[in-house]
């Protein structure tokens, strides 16, 4: 049997890190995922999907993602039942996330270029200096950013 879910969408509210009584980190949030198909004359439909993350995944989400952040999630679909305070049975369907990824979307927040709402938090990526031991022949794989021409975003593409 197979139970895998892959989603990409936007987080609807800032995730909060919680801890169980046994000390395990957990967070849950809702993910807004647009449907691909749009009926003519109607607006695009959006599904809101509940997601739960445990342990390091929960800490990662709470540290690097905020409300409105685009996120990619891979996990398993899970259903559970619980009894509400009023005595009625409630059914919940949610995705238990195994893998969380940045989508590559970069949002400009007050000219800092943050991911989501809380990416930097004092973190500065370090560039590694790499010097090859032997002379390297020019190729696409070892080119630098100066080898490419910047294309204006408002012009039409050449193809």
mmCIF file with all atom_site columns, N, CA, C and O in Angstrom, residues 20-41:
data_model
loop_
_atom_site.group_PDB
_atom_site.id
_atom_site.type_symbol
_atom_site.label_atom_id
_atom_site.label_alt_id
_atom_site.label_comp_id
_atom_site.label_asym_id
_atom_site.label_entity_id
_atom_site.label_seq_id
_atom_site.pdbx_PDB_ins_code
_atom_site.Cartn_x
_atom_site.Cartn_y
_atom_site.Cartn_z
_atom_site.occupancy
_atom_site.B_iso_or_equiv
_atom_site.pdbx_formal_charge
_atom_site.auth_seq_id
_atom_site.auth_comp_id
_atom_site.auth_asym_id
_atom_site.auth_atom_id
_atom_site.pdbx_PDB_model_num
ATOM 1  N N  . UNK A 1 20 ? 5.127   18.522 23.668  1.00 0.00 ? 20 UNK A N  1
ATOM 2  C CA . UNK A 1 20 ? 4.261   17.572 24.366  1.00 0.00 ? 20 UNK A CA 1
ATOM 3  C C  . UNK A 1 20 ? 4.764   17.383 25.795  1.00 0.00 ? 20 UNK A C  1
ATOM 4  O O  . UNK A 1 20 ? 5.863   17.828 26.143  1.00 0.00 ? 20 UNK A O  1
ATOM 5  N N  . UNK A 1 21 ? 3.985   16.697 26.611  1.00 0.00 ? 21 UNK A N  1
ATOM 6  C CA . UNK A 1 21 ? 4.383   16.453 28.002  1.00 0.00 ? 21 UNK A CA 1
ATOM 7  C C  . UNK A 1 21 ? 5.654   15.609 28.091  1.00 0.00 ? 21 UNK A C  1
ATOM 8  O O  . UNK A 1 21 ? 6.372   15.664 29.080  1.00 0.00 ? 21 UNK A O  1
ATOM 9  N N  . UNK A 1 22 ? 5.951   14.844 27.032  1.00 0.00 ? 22 UNK A N  1
ATOM 10 C CA . UNK A 1 22 ? 7.176   14.040 27.016  1.00 0.00 ? 22 UNK A CA 1
ATOM 11 C C  . UNK A 1 22 ? 8.356   14.778 26.367  1.00 0.00 ? 22 UNK A C  1
ATOM 12 O O  . UNK A 1 22 ? 9.413   14.189 26.144  1.00 0.00 ? 22 UNK A O  1
ATOM 13 N N  . UNK A 1 23 ? 8.170   16.065 26.036  1.00 0.00 ? 23 UNK A N  1
ATOM 14 C CA . UNK A 1 23 ? 9.271   16.869 25.520  1.00 0.00 ? 23 UNK A CA 1
ATOM 15 C C  . UNK A 1 23 ? 9.466   16.830 24.021  1.00 0.00 ? 23 UNK A C  1
ATOM 16 O O  . UNK A 1 23 ? 10.501  17.271 23.531  1.00 0.00 ? 23 UNK A O  1
ATOM 17 N N  . UNK A 1 24 ? 8.499   16.351 23.261  1.00 0.00 ? 24 UNK A N  1
ATOM 18 C CA . UNK A 1 24 ? 8.619   16.259 21.800  1.00 0.00 ? 24 UNK A CA 1
ATOM 19 C C  . UNK A 1 24 ? 8.048   17.539 21.172  1.00 0.00 ? 24 UNK A C  1
ATOM 20 O O  . UNK A 1 24 ? 6.939   17.961 21.495  1.00 0.00 ? 24 UNK A O  1
ATOM 21 N N  . UNK A 1 25 ? 8.802   18.156 20.256  1.00 0.00 ? 25 UNK A N  1
ATOM 22 C CA . UNK A 1 25 ? 8.361   19.369 19.562  1.00 0.00 ? 25 UNK A CA 1
ATOM 23 C C  . UNK A 1 25 ? 7.309   19.022 18.521  1.00 0.00 ? 25 UNK A C  1
ATOM 24 O O  . UNK A 1 25 ? 7.427   18.026 17.810  1.00 0.00 ? 25 UNK A O  1
ATOM 25 N N  . UNK A 1 26 ? 6.292   19.886 18.418  1.00 0.00 ? 26 UNK A N  1
ATOM 26 C CA . UNK A 1 26 ? 5.226   19.685 17.439  1.00 0.00 ? 26 UNK A CA 1
ATOM 27 C C  . UNK A 1 26 ? 4.666   21.037 17.020  1.00 0.00 ? 26 UNK A C  1
ATOM 28 O O  . UNK A 1 26 ? 4.659   21.995 17.798  1.00 0.00 ? 26 UNK A O  1
ATOM 29 N N  . UNK A 1 27 ? 4.257   21.131 15.776  1.00 0.00 ? 27 UNK A N  1
ATOM 30 C CA . UNK A 1 27 ? 3.537   22.302 15.297  1.00 0.00 ? 27 UNK A CA 1
ATOM 31 C C  . UNK A 1 27 ? 2.492   21.841 14.293  1.00 0.00 ? 27 UNK A C  1
ATOM 32 O O  . UNK A 1 27 ? 2.655   20.812 13.629  1.00 0.00 ? 27 UNK A O  1
ATOM 33 N N  . UNK A 1 28 ? 1.415   22.578 14.208  1.00 0.00 ? 28 UNK A N  1
ATOM 34 C CA . UNK A 1 28 ? 0.393   22.290 13.193  1.00 0.00 ? 28 UNK A CA 1
ATOM 35 C C  . UNK A 1 28 ? -0.037  23.612 12.584  1.00 0.00 ? 28 UNK A C  1
ATOM 36 O O  . UNK A 1 28 ? -0.034  24.659 13.245  1.00 0.00 ? 28 UNK A O  1
ATOM 37 N N  . UNK A 1 29 ? -0.382  23.556 11.314  1.00 0.00 ? 29 UNK A N  1
ATOM 38 C CA . UNK A 1 29 ? -0.786  24.752 10.595  1.00 0.00 ? 29 UNK A CA 1
ATOM 39 C C  . UNK A 1 29 ? -1.643  24.342 9.413   1.00 0.00 ? 29 UNK A C  1
ATOM 40 O O  . UNK A 1 29 ? -1.731  23.170 9.071   1.00 0.00 ? 29 UNK A O  1
ATOM 41 N N  . UNK A 1 30 ? -2.251  25.324 8.788   1.00 0.00 ? 30 UNK A N  1
ATOM 42 C CA . UNK A 1 30 ? -3.073  25.085 7.609   1.00 0.00 ? 30 UNK A CA 1
ATOM 43 C C  . UNK A 1 30 ? -2.312  25.581 6.387   1.00 0.00 ? 30 UNK A C  1
ATOM 44 O O  . UNK A 1 30 ? -1.649  26.623 6.440   1.00 0.00 ? 30 UNK A O  1
ATOM 45 N N  . UNK A 1 31 ? -2.415  24.836 5.303   1.00 0.00 ? 31 UNK A N  1
ATOM 46 C CA . UNK A 1 31 ? -1.721  25.154 4.066   1.00 0.00 ? 31 UNK A CA 1
ATOM 47 C C  . UNK A 1 31 ? -2.757  25.451 2.983   1.00 0.00 ? 31 UNK A C  1
ATOM 48 O O  . UNK A 1 31 ? -3.638  24.633 2.740   1.00 0.00 ? 31 UNK A O  1
ATOM 49 N N  . UNK A 1 32 ? -2.664  26.621 2.362   1.00 0.00 ? 32 UNK A N  1
ATOM 50 C CA . UNK A 1 32 ? -3.561  26.996 1.271   1.00 0.00 ? 32 UNK A CA 1
ATOM 51 C C  . UNK A 1 32 ? -2.941  26.539 -0.047  1.00 0.00 ? 32 UNK A C  1
ATOM 52 O O  . UNK A 1 32 ? -1.851  26.965 -0.405  1.00 0.00 ? 32 UNK A O  1
ATOM 53 N N  . UNK A 1 33 ? -3.652  25.650 -0.757  1.00 0.00 ? 33 UNK A N  1
ATOM 54 C CA . UNK A 1 33 ? -3.155  25.088 -2.007  1.00 0.00 ? 33 UNK A CA 1
ATOM 55 C C  . UNK A 1 33 ? -4.180  25.386 -3.097  1.00 0.00 ? 33 UNK A C  1
ATOM 56 O O  . UNK A 1 33 ? -5.340  24.975 -2.997  1.00 0.00 ? 33 UNK A O  1
ATOM 57 N N  . UNK A 1 34 ? -3.739  26.093 -4.143  1.00 0.00 ? 34 UNK A N  1
ATOM 58 C CA . UNK A 1 34 ? -4.636  26.415 -5.255  1.00 0.00 ? 34 UNK A CA 1
ATOM 59 C C  . UNK A 1 34 ? -4.861  25.190 -6.130  1.00 0.00 ? 34 UNK A C  1
ATOM 60 O O  . UNK A 1 34 ? -3.946  24.401 -6.353  1.00 0.00 ? 34 UNK A O  1
ATOM 61 N N  . UNK A 1 35 ? -6.070  25.060 -6.632  1.00 0.00 ? 35 UNK A N  1
ATOM 62 C CA . UNK A 1 35 ? -6.373  24.002 -7.594  1.00 0.00 ? 35 UNK A CA 1
ATOM 63 C C  . UNK A 1 35 ? -5.897  24.436 -8.971  1.00 0.00 ? 35 UNK A C  1
ATOM 64 O O  . UNK A 1 35 ? -5.898  25.613 -9.309  1.00 0.00 ? 35 UNK A O  1
ATOM 65 N N  . UNK A 1 36 ? -5.496  23.467 -9.789  1.00 0.00 ? 36 UNK A N  1
ATOM 66 C CA . UNK A 1 36 ? -4.993  23.773 -11.130 1.00 0.00 ? 36 UNK A CA 1
ATOM 67 C C  . UNK A 1 36 ? -6.105  24.174 -12.083 1.00 0.00 ? 36 UNK A C  1
ATOM 68 O O  . UNK A 1 36 ? -5.914  25.015 -12.945 1.00 0.00 ? 36 UNK A O  1
ATOM 69 N N  . UNK A 1 37 ? -7.258  23.555 -11.961 1.00 0.00 ? 37 UNK A N  1
ATOM 70 C CA . UNK A 1 37 ? -8.328  23.783 -12.915 1.00 0.00 ? 37 UNK A CA 1
ATOM 71 C C  . UNK A 1 37 ? -9.185  24.971 -12.484 1.00 0.00 ? 37 UNK A C  1
ATOM 72 O O  . UNK A 1 37 ? -9.585  25.074 -11.331 1.00 0.00 ? 37 UNK A O  1
ATOM 73 N N  . UNK A 1 38 ? -9.471  25.875 -13.430 1.00 0.00 ? 38 UNK A N  1
ATOM 74 C CA . UNK A 1 38 ? -10.326 27.020 -13.171 1.00 0.00 ? 38 UNK A CA 1
ATOM 75 C C  . UNK A 1 38 ? -11.446 27.005 -14.204 1.00 0.00 ? 38 UNK A C  1
ATOM 76 O O  . UNK A 1 38 ? -11.184 26.996 -15.408 1.00 0.00 ? 38 UNK A O  1
ATOM 77 N N  . UNK A 1 39 ? -12.692 26.971 -13.731 1.00 0.00 ? 39 UNK A N  1
ATOM 78 C CA . UNK A 1 39 ? -13.828 27.054 -14.656 1.00 0.00 ? 39 UNK A CA 1
ATOM 79 C C  . UNK A 1 39 ? -13.894 28.457 -15.231 1.00 0.00 ? 39 UNK A C  1
ATOM 80 O O  . UNK A 1 39 ? -13.625 29.439 -14.547 1.00 0.00 ? 39 UNK A O  1
ATOM 81 N N  . UNK A 1 40 ? -14.279 28.521 -16.498 1.00 0.00 ? 40 UNK A N  1
ATOM 82 C CA . UNK A 1 40 ? -14.348 29.803 -17.171 1.00 0.00 ? 40 UNK A CA 1
ATOM 83 C C  . UNK A 1 40 ? -15.357 30.701 -16.456 1.00 0.00 ? 40 UNK A C  1
ATOM 84 O O  . UNK A 1 40 ? -16.474 30.286 -16.145 1.00 0.00 ? 40 UNK A O  1
ATOM 85 N N  . UNK A 1 41 ? -14.955 31.941 -16.183 1.00 0.00 ? 41 UNK A N  1
ATOM 86 C CA . UNK A 1 41 ? -15.818 32.900 -15.518 1.00 0.00 ? 41 UNK A CA 1
ATOM 87 C C  . UNK A 1 41 ? -15.813 32.789 -13.998 1.00 0.00 ? 41 UNK A C  1
ATOM 88 O O  . UNK A 1 41 ? -16.503 33.546 -13.329 1.00 0.00 ? 41 UNK A O  1
#
